[in-house]
XYZ file of C-alpha atoms in Angstrom:
707
model
C 2.538 -11.102 22.044
C -0.112 -13.536 20.578
C -3.498 -12.163 19.624
C -5.747 -12.332 22.710
C -8.159 -15.212 22.170
C -5.471 -17.543 20.286
C -3.249 -19.338 22.788
C -3.488 -16.515 25.396
C -6.824 -17.298 27.293
C -9.296 -17.990 24.647
C -11.273 -15.128 25.516
C -12.569 -16.613 28.549
C -11.166 -14.359 31.129
C -9.907 -10.816 30.487
C -6.811 -9.884 32.114
C -7.039 -7.685 35.089
C -5.611 -4.223 35.671
C -6.417 -4.207 39.249
C -3.755 -2.630 41.414
C -5.330 -3.902 44.632
C -5.177 -7.806 44.120
C -2.020 -9.538 44.157
C -1.431 -11.319 40.973
C -0.190 -15.047 40.703
C 1.109 -17.079 37.589
C 0.701 -20.725 37.903
C 2.632 -22.793 35.528
C 1.196 -26.364 34.981
C -2.061 -25.014 36.097
C -3.813 -27.769 34.149
C -2.224 -30.348 36.322
C -3.244 -31.776 39.659
C -1.084 -29.771 41.911
C -1.168 -26.697 39.766
C -5.133 -26.832 39.549
C -5.444 -26.945 43.122
C -3.068 -24.084 43.657
C -5.017 -21.999 41.167
C -8.502 -22.596 43.173
C -6.662 -21.849 46.451
C -4.968 -18.795 45.270
C -8.175 -17.447 43.848
C -9.971 -18.324 47.106
C -7.120 -16.491 48.977
C -7.614 -13.281 47.097
C -5.169 -13.538 44.158
C -5.791 -12.743 40.445
C -4.607 -15.765 38.990
C -3.382 -16.859 35.492
C -2.926 -20.486 34.981
C -0.774 -21.883 32.392
C -0.511 -25.152 30.120
C 1.720 -26.479 27.656
C 0.398 -29.987 26.311
C -2.966 -30.284 28.177
C -5.334 -27.287 27.811
C -8.342 -26.532 30.062
C -10.993 -23.813 29.772
C -9.308 -22.097 32.546
C -5.542 -22.216 31.263
C -3.486 -20.178 28.827
C -0.535 -21.532 26.685
C 2.755 -20.950 27.990
C 6.050 -22.967 27.221
C 8.348 -22.296 30.152
C 11.217 -24.053 28.267
C 10.895 -21.723 25.168
C 10.466 -18.169 26.239
C 10.623 -17.146 22.390
C 7.475 -19.126 21.591
C 5.430 -16.779 19.593
C 1.986 -17.902 21.015
C 3.325 -17.740 24.797
C 1.165 -15.806 27.119
C 2.376 -12.423 27.870
C 3.615 -12.745 31.486
C 5.390 -9.505 31.427
C 2.098 -7.604 30.784
C 0.348 -9.494 33.518
C 3.315 -8.761 35.889
C 2.582 -11.600 38.737
C 3.667 -10.744 42.212
C 4.088 -14.459 42.601
C 4.971 -17.424 40.214
C 4.068 -20.857 41.390
C 6.101 -23.324 39.050
C 4.183 -26.417 38.961
C 5.161 -27.440 35.365
C 7.486 -30.330 34.936
C 8.111 -33.602 33.184
C 7.182 -35.893 35.860
C 7.250 -39.401 34.316
C 10.428 -40.817 35.825
C 10.963 -43.770 33.501
C 10.496 -41.235 30.565
C 13.057 -38.914 31.973
C 15.423 -41.823 32.422
C 14.893 -42.636 28.669
C 15.019 -38.965 27.447
C 17.467 -37.198 29.591
C 17.699 -34.306 27.052
C 14.002 -33.760 27.276
C 13.981 -34.067 31.001
C 16.772 -31.345 31.214
C 14.631 -29.089 28.973
C 11.650 -29.275 30.815
C 12.748 -29.639 34.401
C 16.020 -27.431 34.589
C 15.962 -24.926 31.361
C 12.280 -24.130 32.027
C 12.934 -23.551 35.783
C 15.907 -21.493 34.864
C 13.635 -19.438 32.514
C 11.074 -18.953 35.351
C 13.568 -17.863 37.891
C 14.971 -15.392 35.417
C 11.425 -14.070 34.778
C 10.914 -13.729 38.496
C 14.094 -12.058 39.065
C 13.163 -9.536 36.312
C 9.652 -8.792 37.462
C 10.648 -8.845 41.175
C 8.023 -11.840 41.680
C 8.364 -14.303 44.521
C 9.145 -17.844 43.148
C 7.426 -20.951 44.594
C 8.782 -24.446 43.192
C 7.222 -27.722 43.612
C 9.891 -30.317 44.155
C 10.048 -34.044 44.981
C 11.420 -36.593 47.358
C 13.468 -38.086 44.456
C 16.205 -35.708 45.217
C 16.971 -38.424 47.975
C 18.267 -41.889 47.413
C 15.833 -43.496 49.543
C 18.232 -45.475 51.882
C 17.136 -43.582 55.068
C 13.634 -42.016 54.644
C 11.473 -40.411 55.211
C 13.663 -37.173 55.221
C 13.459 -34.033 56.836
C 14.394 -30.552 55.176
C 17.847 -30.583 56.526
C 18.622 -34.194 55.092
C 21.438 -34.020 52.374
C 20.097 -34.844 48.806
C 21.456 -37.689 46.951
C 19.420 -38.335 43.746
C 19.412 -41.710 42.029
C 17.523 -41.057 38.740
C 17.690 -38.508 35.992
C 14.474 -36.848 37.317
C 15.684 -36.597 40.656
C 18.875 -35.012 39.627
C 17.371 -32.593 37.248
C 14.826 -31.507 40.101
C 17.724 -31.014 42.425
C 19.431 -28.849 39.979
C 16.325 -26.922 39.625
C 16.054 -26.418 43.112
C 19.419 -24.856 43.281
C 18.555 -22.441 40.599
C 15.326 -21.301 42.623
C 17.078 -21.061 46.017
C 19.512 -18.532 44.640
C 16.600 -16.054 44.329
C 15.663 -14.192 47.515
C 12.685 -15.029 49.237
C 11.943 -18.029 46.916
C 10.073 -21.352 48.370
C 11.016 -25.022 47.305
C 8.077 -27.382 48.378
C 8.940 -31.053 48.228
C 5.950 -33.450 47.963
C 5.594 -37.080 46.840
C 2.954 -39.444 45.886
C 0.442 -36.771 45.241
C -3.166 -37.751 44.745
C -6.563 -35.969 44.249
C -9.490 -35.612 42.031
C -8.356 -34.539 38.392
C -9.882 -34.422 35.132
C -7.286 -36.934 33.634
C -6.942 -39.382 36.533
C -3.437 -39.739 36.331
C -2.355 -40.028 39.912
C -1.906 -43.524 41.358
C -4.902 -43.186 43.867
C -7.310 -42.159 41.208
C -6.180 -44.883 38.638
C -6.715 -47.628 41.333
C -10.046 -46.218 42.374
C -11.145 -45.921 38.700
C -9.946 -49.447 37.971
C -11.649 -51.056 41.072
C -14.918 -49.349 40.249
C -14.798 -50.735 36.629
C -14.025 -54.305 38.074
C -17.159 -54.527 40.018
C -19.207 -57.555 38.898
C -16.170 -58.909 36.678
C -15.997 -62.697 36.776
C -12.186 -62.760 36.418
C -10.267 -60.645 39.114
C -7.805 -58.085 37.777
C -4.265 -58.379 39.471
C -2.301 -55.300 40.408
C 1.458 -55.943 40.425
C 2.925 -53.347 42.734
C 6.201 -52.906 44.654
C 6.021 -53.846 48.267
C 9.462 -52.258 49.042
C 8.703 -48.564 47.732
C 7.656 -46.498 50.652
C 6.632 -42.832 50.617
C 4.287 -40.341 52.212
C 1.061 -39.877 50.039
C -0.399 -36.236 50.006
C -3.583 -34.727 48.814
C -3.006 -32.070 46.275
C -5.419 -29.773 48.297
C -3.110 -29.838 51.240
C -0.172 -28.645 48.927
C -2.236 -25.808 47.858
C -3.088 -24.770 51.357
C 0.429 -24.647 52.267
C 1.361 -22.698 49.208
C -1.199 -20.026 50.325
C -0.189 -20.261 53.885
C 3.596 -19.870 53.298
C 2.945 -16.777 50.742
C 0.778 -15.187 53.345
C 3.340 -15.437 55.975
C 6.198 -14.356 53.678
C 8.043 -17.549 54.326
C 11.046 -18.733 52.152
C 13.494 -21.725 51.809
C 12.717 -25.502 51.835
C 9.499 -27.005 53.068
C 8.471 -30.690 53.036
C 4.743 -31.169 52.701
C 3.586 -34.779 53.985
C 0.854 -36.236 55.950
C 1.516 -38.564 58.977
C 0.978 -41.875 56.968
C 4.202 -43.705 55.619
C 3.256 -46.602 53.484
C 4.167 -48.705 50.418
C 2.274 -48.608 47.284
C 0.798 -51.878 48.279
C -0.496 -50.703 51.427
C -1.735 -47.520 49.534
C -3.607 -49.603 46.979
C -5.229 -51.759 49.582
C -6.408 -48.663 51.431
C -8.114 -47.591 48.139
C -9.578 -51.042 47.273
C -10.997 -51.153 50.865
C -13.340 -48.453 49.726
C -14.695 -50.045 46.669
C -17.212 -52.888 47.860
C -17.567 -55.780 45.331
C -14.580 -54.796 43.338
C -12.771 -57.922 41.778
C -9.097 -56.536 42.007
C -6.190 -58.362 43.725
C -2.806 -57.069 44.622
C 0.412 -59.080 43.697
C 3.165 -57.768 45.911
C 6.705 -57.991 44.302
C 10.123 -56.384 44.922
C 11.115 -53.416 42.810
C 13.896 -55.445 41.126
C 11.162 -57.892 39.598
C 9.198 -54.965 37.899
C 12.293 -53.832 35.980
C 11.698 -50.164 36.183
C 13.679 -48.019 33.929
C 14.478 -45.406 36.483
C 15.906 -46.261 39.943
C 13.456 -45.582 42.810
C 14.207 -44.141 46.250
C 12.878 -47.337 48.046
C 12.730 -45.616 51.541
C 11.667 -42.381 50.357
C 8.915 -40.104 51.813
C 9.306 -36.762 53.735
C 8.987 -35.374 57.307
C 7.456 -31.927 57.480
C 9.635 -31.038 60.309
C 9.754 -27.340 59.584
C 6.101 -27.062 58.803
C 4.948 -28.623 61.791
C 7.287 -26.609 63.933
C 5.896 -23.206 62.588
C 2.371 -24.461 61.936
C 1.579 -26.974 64.583
C -2.296 -26.714 64.277
C -2.119 -27.621 60.382
C -2.527 -31.241 59.602
C -2.536 -32.694 56.306
C -5.699 -35.219 55.877
C -5.088 -38.916 55.468
C -5.746 -41.154 52.484
C -8.839 -42.642 54.350
C -10.043 -39.060 54.917
C -9.602 -38.171 51.287
C -11.392 -41.217 50.078
C -14.309 -40.532 52.600
C -14.862 -37.038 51.333
C -13.326 -35.061 48.372
C -15.150 -32.005 49.422
C -13.615 -31.309 52.704
C -13.377 -27.424 53.217
C -9.843 -26.240 54.301
C -11.507 -23.055 55.868
C -15.059 -22.209 57.213
C -16.941 -20.704 54.495
C -19.148 -17.620 54.290
C -20.714 -16.250 57.559
C -18.694 -19.030 59.659
C -15.469 -17.370 58.757
C -15.875 -14.921 61.501
C -15.410 -17.677 64.014
C -11.928 -18.498 62.531
C -11.067 -14.739 62.487
C -12.085 -14.216 66.079
C -9.851 -17.190 67.207
C -12.707 -19.551 68.100
C -12.595 -23.180 67.010
C -15.599 -25.521 66.774
C -15.613 -28.067 69.797
C -15.555 -30.741 67.219
C -11.800 -30.224 66.255
C -10.721 -29.719 62.601
C -13.995 -28.634 61.558
C -15.138 -30.863 58.781
C -12.797 -33.752 59.691
C -15.487 -35.683 61.745
C -17.457 -36.637 58.584
C -17.312 -37.254 55.174
C -18.975 -37.597 51.605
C -21.043 -40.580 52.972
C -22.948 -38.646 55.607
C -23.509 -35.599 53.088
C -24.968 -37.911 50.583
C -27.258 -39.560 53.205
C -28.634 -36.247 54.200
C -28.892 -35.251 50.485
C -31.021 -38.362 49.883
C -33.435 -37.413 52.558
C -33.941 -34.010 50.977
C -34.576 -35.526 47.558
C -36.953 -38.088 49.003
C -38.923 -35.406 50.814
C -39.105 -37.386 54.013
C -38.119 -34.727 56.826
C -40.159 -36.067 59.846
C -38.615 -39.320 61.579
C -39.422 -42.346 59.434
C -37.870 -45.653 58.394
C -34.155 -44.385 58.487
C -34.886 -43.125 62.068
C -36.437 -46.530 62.958
C -33.381 -48.339 61.532
C -30.836 -45.981 63.484
C -32.858 -46.612 66.678
C -32.515 -50.414 66.254
C -28.764 -50.301 65.436
C -27.939 -48.030 68.416
C -30.089 -49.995 70.929
C -28.352 -53.155 69.974
C -25.099 -51.533 70.496
C -26.068 -50.921 74.025
C -27.552 -54.326 74.651
C -31.048 -52.976 74.422
C -34.135 -54.121 72.239
C -35.864 -50.729 71.752
C -34.626 -47.325 71.031
C -36.366 -43.835 70.706
C -34.468 -41.174 68.879
C -34.760 -37.429 70.233
C -33.264 -34.110 69.663
C -30.643 -34.448 72.188
C -28.899 -36.366 75.185
C -30.445 -33.899 77.730
C -33.876 -34.402 76.316
C -33.271 -38.269 76.521
C -32.672 -37.806 80.204
C -35.749 -35.432 80.729
C -38.097 -37.707 78.805
C -36.965 -40.993 80.545
C -37.066 -39.630 84.053
C -40.520 -38.193 83.069
C -41.845 -41.740 82.067
C -40.289 -43.362 85.339
C -43.407 -42.330 87.273
C -41.626 -41.010 90.664
C -43.943 -40.711 93.713
C -43.501 -38.017 96.463
C -40.537 -38.966 98.690
C -38.885 -40.991 96.152
C -34.934 -40.760 96.264
C -32.439 -41.188 93.392
C -28.676 -42.021 93.911
C -26.584 -39.880 91.700
C -23.046 -38.603 91.782
C -22.096 -34.943 92.959
C -19.660 -34.578 90.090
C -21.657 -34.853 87.120
C -23.410 -32.995 84.283
C -26.138 -30.500 84.730
C -28.871 -32.244 82.835
C -28.425 -35.460 84.853
C -29.727 -33.645 88.061
C -32.084 -31.075 86.341
C -34.904 -33.370 85.547
C -34.689 -34.743 89.132
C -35.211 -31.291 90.563
C -37.922 -30.254 88.045
C -39.817 -33.476 89.110
C -39.516 -32.863 92.613
C -37.312 -36.104 93.275
C -34.761 -35.759 96.036
C -31.293 -36.648 94.599
C -29.045 -38.276 97.011
C -25.400 -37.367 95.990
C -22.470 -39.748 96.458
C -18.845 -38.793 95.536
C -16.743 -39.970 92.697
C -13.240 -41.453 92.408
C -10.288 -40.437 90.527
C -11.917 -42.416 87.628
C -14.568 -39.756 87.564
C -17.384 -42.022 88.329
C -18.498 -43.609 91.956
C -17.214 -46.668 93.284
C -19.810 -49.315 93.511
C -19.342 -49.737 97.223
C -20.153 -46.062 97.844
C -23.336 -46.254 95.778
C -24.480 -49.509 97.387
C -24.145 -47.913 100.867
C -26.231 -44.893 99.961
C -29.275 -47.105 99.317
C -32.185 -46.493 101.819
C -35.697 -47.651 101.880
C -36.634 -44.596 100.015
C -34.343 -45.213 97.129
C -36.144 -46.017 93.875
C -33.385 -45.749 91.155
C -29.477 -45.719 90.811
C -28.758 -42.871 88.065
C -25.144 -42.733 86.976
C -23.378 -40.987 84.024
C -20.503 -42.220 82.177
C -18.868 -39.142 82.911
C -16.136 -38.165 80.167
C -16.754 -41.527 79.106
C -15.432 -43.414 82.046
C -17.636 -46.401 83.260
C -18.866 -47.200 86.644
C -18.542 -50.965 87.457
C -22.014 -51.729 86.276
C -21.656 -55.617 86.572
C -20.865 -55.136 90.248
C -23.870 -52.911 90.926
C -26.286 -55.235 88.880
C -24.848 -58.275 90.899
C -25.679 -56.730 94.229
C -28.860 -54.877 93.747
C -32.145 -55.365 92.225
C -32.935 -51.632 92.051
C -33.506 -50.202 88.589
C -30.104 -49.025 87.415
C -30.007 -46.263 84.573
C -26.969 -44.887 82.848
C -26.477 -41.460 81.213
C -24.144 -42.640 78.418
C -24.158 -39.235 76.646
C -20.477 -39.101 76.703
C -19.732 -42.493 75.096
C -21.317 -45.405 73.261
C -20.719 -48.557 75.079
C -22.271 -52.268 75.456
C -24.068 -52.124 79.056
C -26.356 -55.044 79.265
C -26.501 -54.689 83.054
C -28.472 -51.456 83.072
C -32.270 -51.155 82.582
C -32.182 -47.918 80.788
C -29.550 -46.222 78.788
C -29.305 -42.606 77.314
C -26.744 -41.400 74.815
C -25.945 -38.268 72.709
C -24.994 -37.523 69.242
C -23.564 -33.991 69.940
C -21.055 -32.785 67.372
C -17.902 -33.682 69.562
C -19.280 -37.070 70.840
C -18.214 -40.565 69.570
C -20.602 -40.139 66.713
C -22.866 -37.387 65.648
C -26.286 -37.204 63.974
C -25.345 -33.985 62.241
C -24.518 -32.152 65.334
C -27.041 -33.149 67.658
C -29.424 -35.976 68.662
C -29.929 -38.358 71.236
C -31.533 -41.803 72.068
C -33.424 -43.700 74.928
C -32.970 -47.250 75.066
C -34.590 -50.065 77.113
C -35.889 -53.670 77.068
C -39.352 -52.713 78.130
C -41.535 -51.777 75.143
C -44.233 -50.149 77.294
C -41.500 -47.734 78.768
C -40.387 -46.638 75.246
C -43.886 -46.130 74.334
C -44.421 -43.782 77.380
C -41.233 -42.016 76.490
C -42.554 -41.517 72.985
C -45.759 -39.946 74.515
C -43.658 -37.585 76.220
C -41.524 -36.937 73.357
C -44.382 -36.187 70.909
C -46.275 -33.521 72.674
C -47.934 -35.676 75.188
C -49.942 -37.530 72.459
C -51.598 -40.797 73.188
C -52.481 -41.837 69.386
C -50.111 -43.194 67.036
C -49.299 -41.711 63.615
C -52.193 -43.901 61.847
C -54.085 -41.968 59.005
C -56.865 -44.663 59.196
C -60.204 -42.510 59.821
C -61.999 -45.399 61.680
C -59.101 -45.851 64.071
C -58.422 -42.189 64.589
C -62.067 -41.138 65.220
C -62.923 -44.368 67.255
C -62.210 -42.059 70.461
C -64.852 -40.355 72.429
C -63.814 -37.494 74.905
C -66.829 -36.549 77.141
C -69.028 -37.728 74.375
C -67.469 -35.738 71.724
C -66.086 -38.108 68.725
C -62.409 -37.023 68.772
C -59.190 -37.503 66.554
C -57.266 -40.148 68.673
C -54.208 -39.046 66.882
C -54.155 -35.839 68.813
C -55.398 -37.075 72.115
C -53.045 -35.974 74.871
C -52.404 -38.259 77.894
C -49.330 -36.729 79.630
C -47.812 -33.151 79.799
C -45.511 -33.623 77.076
C -42.883 -31.780 74.966
C -41.763 -31.822 71.298
C -38.461 -33.250 71.320
C -38.381 -35.219 67.983
C -35.386 -35.197 65.749
C -35.505 -35.339 61.939
C -35.011 -38.029 59.692
C -31.756 -36.320 58.214
C -30.224 -36.687 61.753
C -30.781 -40.462 61.602
C -29.422 -40.629 58.152
C -26.256 -38.860 59.117
C -26.015 -40.991 62.244
C -26.376 -44.341 60.306
C -23.413 -43.237 57.994
C -21.324 -42.190 61.259
C -22.257 -45.666 62.694
C -20.129 -47.477 59.970
C -17.195 -45.473 61.255
C -17.708 -46.234 64.977
C -15.270 -48.840 65.514
C -12.536 -46.761 63.800
C -13.535 -43.597 65.826
C -13.575 -45.687 69.016
C -9.814 -46.940 68.166
C -8.622 -43.400 67.387
C -10.001 -41.918 70.387
C -8.673 -44.555 72.631
C -5.246 -44.263 70.934
C -5.164 -40.562 71.483
C -6.065 -41.196 75.149
C -3.433 -43.765 75.609
C -1.107 -41.422 74.029
C -1.862 -38.694 76.506
C -1.418 -41.114 79.332
C 1.810 -42.418 78.266
C 3.179 -38.810 77.639
C 2.252 -37.429 80.831
C 3.300 -40.156 83.158
C 5.980 -39.026 85.769
C 4.506 -35.446 85.557
C 3.009 -33.490 88.615
C -0.331 -33.651 86.810
C -3.018 -35.907 88.390
C -4.039 -38.345 85.506
C -7.327 -40.205 85.153
C -7.816 -44.032 86.443
C -10.140 -46.470 85.126
C -12.497 -48.653 87.117
C -13.274 -50.714 84.004
C -11.824 -50.281 80.382
C -13.644 -47.217 78.920
C -14.077 -45.347 75.627
C -13.233 -41.875 76.796
C -14.783 -38.682 75.544
C -11.635 -36.508 76.389
C -8.555 -36.608 78.682
C -9.141 -35.381 81.947
C -6.309 -33.935 84.126
C -6.133 -32.076 87.517
C -3.505 -29.122 88.378
C -3.679 -26.798 91.160
C -2.773 -23.873 88.825
C -5.557 -24.519 86.446
C -6.707 -20.852 85.685
C -3.097 -20.146 84.891
C -2.442 -23.183 82.861
C -5.669 -22.892 80.816
C -4.913 -19.316 79.918
C -1.479 -20.567 78.733
C -2.953 -23.487 76.598
C -5.577 -21.495 74.974
C -2.943 -18.689 74.228
C -1.248 -21.537 72.370
C -4.374 -22.608 70.449
C -4.958 -25.676 72.623
C -8.755 -25.694 73.510
C -9.785 -26.693 76.772
C -12.868 -27.420 78.929
C -13.479 -27.691 82.736
C -14.885 -31.047 83.875
C -18.640 -29.910 83.082
C -20.148 -29.322 86.689
C -17.526 -30.441 89.287
C -19.445 -30.593 92.405
C -22.822 -29.756 91.168
C -24.364 -28.922 94.662
C -21.976 -25.727 94.731
C -23.704 -24.466 91.545
C -26.501 -21.511 92.015
C -29.211 -23.740 90.465
C -28.668 -26.634 92.842
C -27.393 -24.778 95.808
C -30.363 -26.157 97.768
C -28.736 -29.423 97.840
C -25.352 -28.264 99.241
C -24.460 -29.255 102.704
C -21.648 -28.194 104.570
C -21.458 -31.584 106.393
C -21.716 -33.592 103.168
C -18.374 -34.408 102.035
C -17.323 -34.784 98.394
C -13.709 -34.158 98.426
C -13.048 -35.594 94.916
C -15.817 -33.696 93.182
C -14.466 -30.523 94.880
C -10.936 -31.360 93.701
C -12.146 -31.801 90.174
C -14.208 -28.693 90.441
C -11.176 -26.732 91.619
C -8.328 -28.315 89.651
C -9.968 -30.381 86.695
C -9.935 -29.899 82.985
C -10.326 -31.719 79.750
C -8.219 -32.004 76.654
C -9.685 -33.441 73.508
C -9.148 -37.113 72.226
C -11.610 -36.631 69.241
C -11.279 -38.697 66.136
C -10.456 -35.786 64.146
C -7.039 -35.136 66.102
C -3.758 -36.923 65.729
C -0.664 -37.833 67.717
C 1.165 -34.727 66.550
C -1.517 -32.656 68.052
C -1.535 -34.728 71.234
C 2.248 -34.541 71.509
C 2.112 -30.856 71.016
C -0.417 -30.489 73.763
C 1.774 -32.603 76.112
C 4.925 -30.652 75.487
C 2.910 -27.459 76.399
C 1.919 -29.162 79.600
C 5.249 -30.095 80.544
C 6.634 -26.562 79.533
C 4.116 -25.140 81.987
C 5.090 -27.764 84.561
C 8.868 -26.831 84.116
C 8.211 -23.082 84.155
C 6.063 -23.332 87.331
C 8.851 -25.218 88.960
C 11.544 -22.567 88.033
C 9.189 -19.760 89.438
C 8.996 -21.679 92.621
C 12.653 -22.008 92.905
C-alpha cells in the first residue's frame, strides 16, 4: 500500500470507517460520466472514492485498473466498497483501432481485474458500455438486440460486457454520445459550444466538417448518474440502455448547439462518413432505445439537448425542505419540477437582485408591452395573479345597480367571484363540448340590462370571438388565464403566469391588457392601494395637492378603495426570459394535445372539440366512472384535475344563483364526468402514451367487469 498522501488521496479526504454508509468505488472518476456518478452517489448517501489513472483531480485517487500490482494504487481492499462503478476506459475509438493491444489492456484486462475484485469483495458491479457493440445497420437498438461490433473498441467493450455479466447482480449500462459540463471539455457538445463562443465576432467563418450519416441518441451524463443510483437503489441487474428521446446525426446535434450561441461565425459542412476517412468504422445508424428502463421507470425522462443547453443546473430531485413533497408522493402541478425553466430565467432574476430593483420597474414595463402586443392590445398592467387581474379590471369597469354580465356556468371561480363581490348579476349560459359557450347562446342571452360579455378561454379553448365581435357592440372581455392567444376582437384581456401555465413569471403573476389607457390607469389605481398619484419624487408635484385646505402628498392620495396587488421586478424578469420560449412551449403543448387526441380516438371517453384552433392548457376528457378512474390514474402516478368548477351555480359560495329551472346540461356533465390530464411543455410523448395506455386499460377492465 502506498503512503497515504502520495497517490492515494493527497490527504484531502480521509478514508471512512463508517459501517452505516454504503461505500462505492468509481473508476474513471475524473472523467465526465465518472464525475457525475461520484456526485450522484454522494448525494444518495454513499461514501465514495473516485479514481484516476492519467488525469488527476482534487477529488480522485490514483488507481490503475489494468495493473493491480502497481505500487501506488489506492488500496481498494482496505476501503471494501459495496459497489464498484467501472467508468474507466480507453474511449478514443480511432486510437483503439490503431493500438488494439492497448485497447485490450484498458478495456478488457482492466475490466477483468475489476470483476475479479468485485467478486472477491462481494461488491456489486456497474459497467458503463456503449452502442458501438452494434453494427449500426438498424439502430436505435433495444436491450435484446444482438450485438455485432465493427470496431476494435466495440469488440473489446462487448468482451468486457460478457465478463461483467458473469457476475451475479451486475449491471451493464450502455450509453452513447455523452455530453455535459466537464473540466476538460472533451465531449462533442462542449467542444462545439466552446468553439462557437470563441468564434463570436470573427470575420472569417470557421467550418465544421461533420458526418451527416452517423446517427445516435445523445445523453446527458447527469441522467446516466441518476439511472445508476436508481438501479442500485432498487437492486436491479442485467443490461439497460440509457437514452433520451432524441435521435439525431452529428450535423443535427451541432446545429442545436450553434443555435444557442448568437453571433457565432461557424458553419457546418455536412459530409458522408466515407469522406472523413476515420480510422475506426462507425455504427452509422447507432443509438439506443431505453426499452427496459421506460418499462420499469415510466416517470423517468432524460432531458433533451435543448434543456441541457438552456440550463446546466436543473436538479434531479427537489432539494432540502421540498424533498418531503417527493417523499409523500406529491408532485408539483408544473410537471417535472424544474424542467419548465432554465439558466436564462435564473440569471434574469439574479440580475434583478444584483441591481437592487425589487419593485416594478423598467423590466416590468417591457414585459407589459410585449405581453400586451401578443394579445393585440396597446397597454398592459402587470399584477400578482390572473385572479387579481380579473378582480381589478372588474372593479375598474364601473358597474351600476341592476347591471348584468353574461358569463358561462362552467367556469373558474375567480371569473364569477368579483361579480358577486361587486353586486353585479351574472347571467349564466351553458358551454358546448368545446368547454366554452357557442356564440349564438351568448347573443341570445343579451337583454337591455346586459353591460358586458365576460368569457374565459377555459382550459385554453377559445370561444368564437370574431363572431361575437361582428354581431354585438357590447364590451367583450376575455379571461385568458389558461392560455396566451392573439384576440384583437376583445376589448380587455386578462392572463395568468401561474406555474403550470403557458409561461410563468416565477410561479405567479398576471396581466390586464386593453387599448384604453384611461382604463389601464384606473386599474393601476385599484392595484396600487387605491392611490391617485404616480411615483413622482418631484416635491412640487407631490405637494401641489390640497385636501380640505391641508397641503398633502399627492403620491399618497387615495381615490378608490383599492388593494395591493403589485408584482415584483423579478417576476417580470423571469417572464421576459420565458417569452423567448413561448413559441416552442406552444408547439410542445399543442403536439401533446394532438397526441392525446389521436391516441384516444375510438375509445369510450368523451374527447374535447374546438370551436376555433386553440392553445390548450390541458387535455380534458369525460368518463362516467370518473372517481374510480382518477383513483386508478393517481395510483399509477398520473396526476389529474377535475375541470375546475364545473357548474359554478352548484357550489356553496354561488348557490344563490342556482335555479332548478335553469338548464346547463353540459356544465353538469363536465362537473360529474370531466377531468384534465397535463399537456405541459415539460412532458413528452412517452408520458402521454403511458397515460393513454392506462386510460385504455381502465376502459378494458371496466368492459370486462360489465360482461
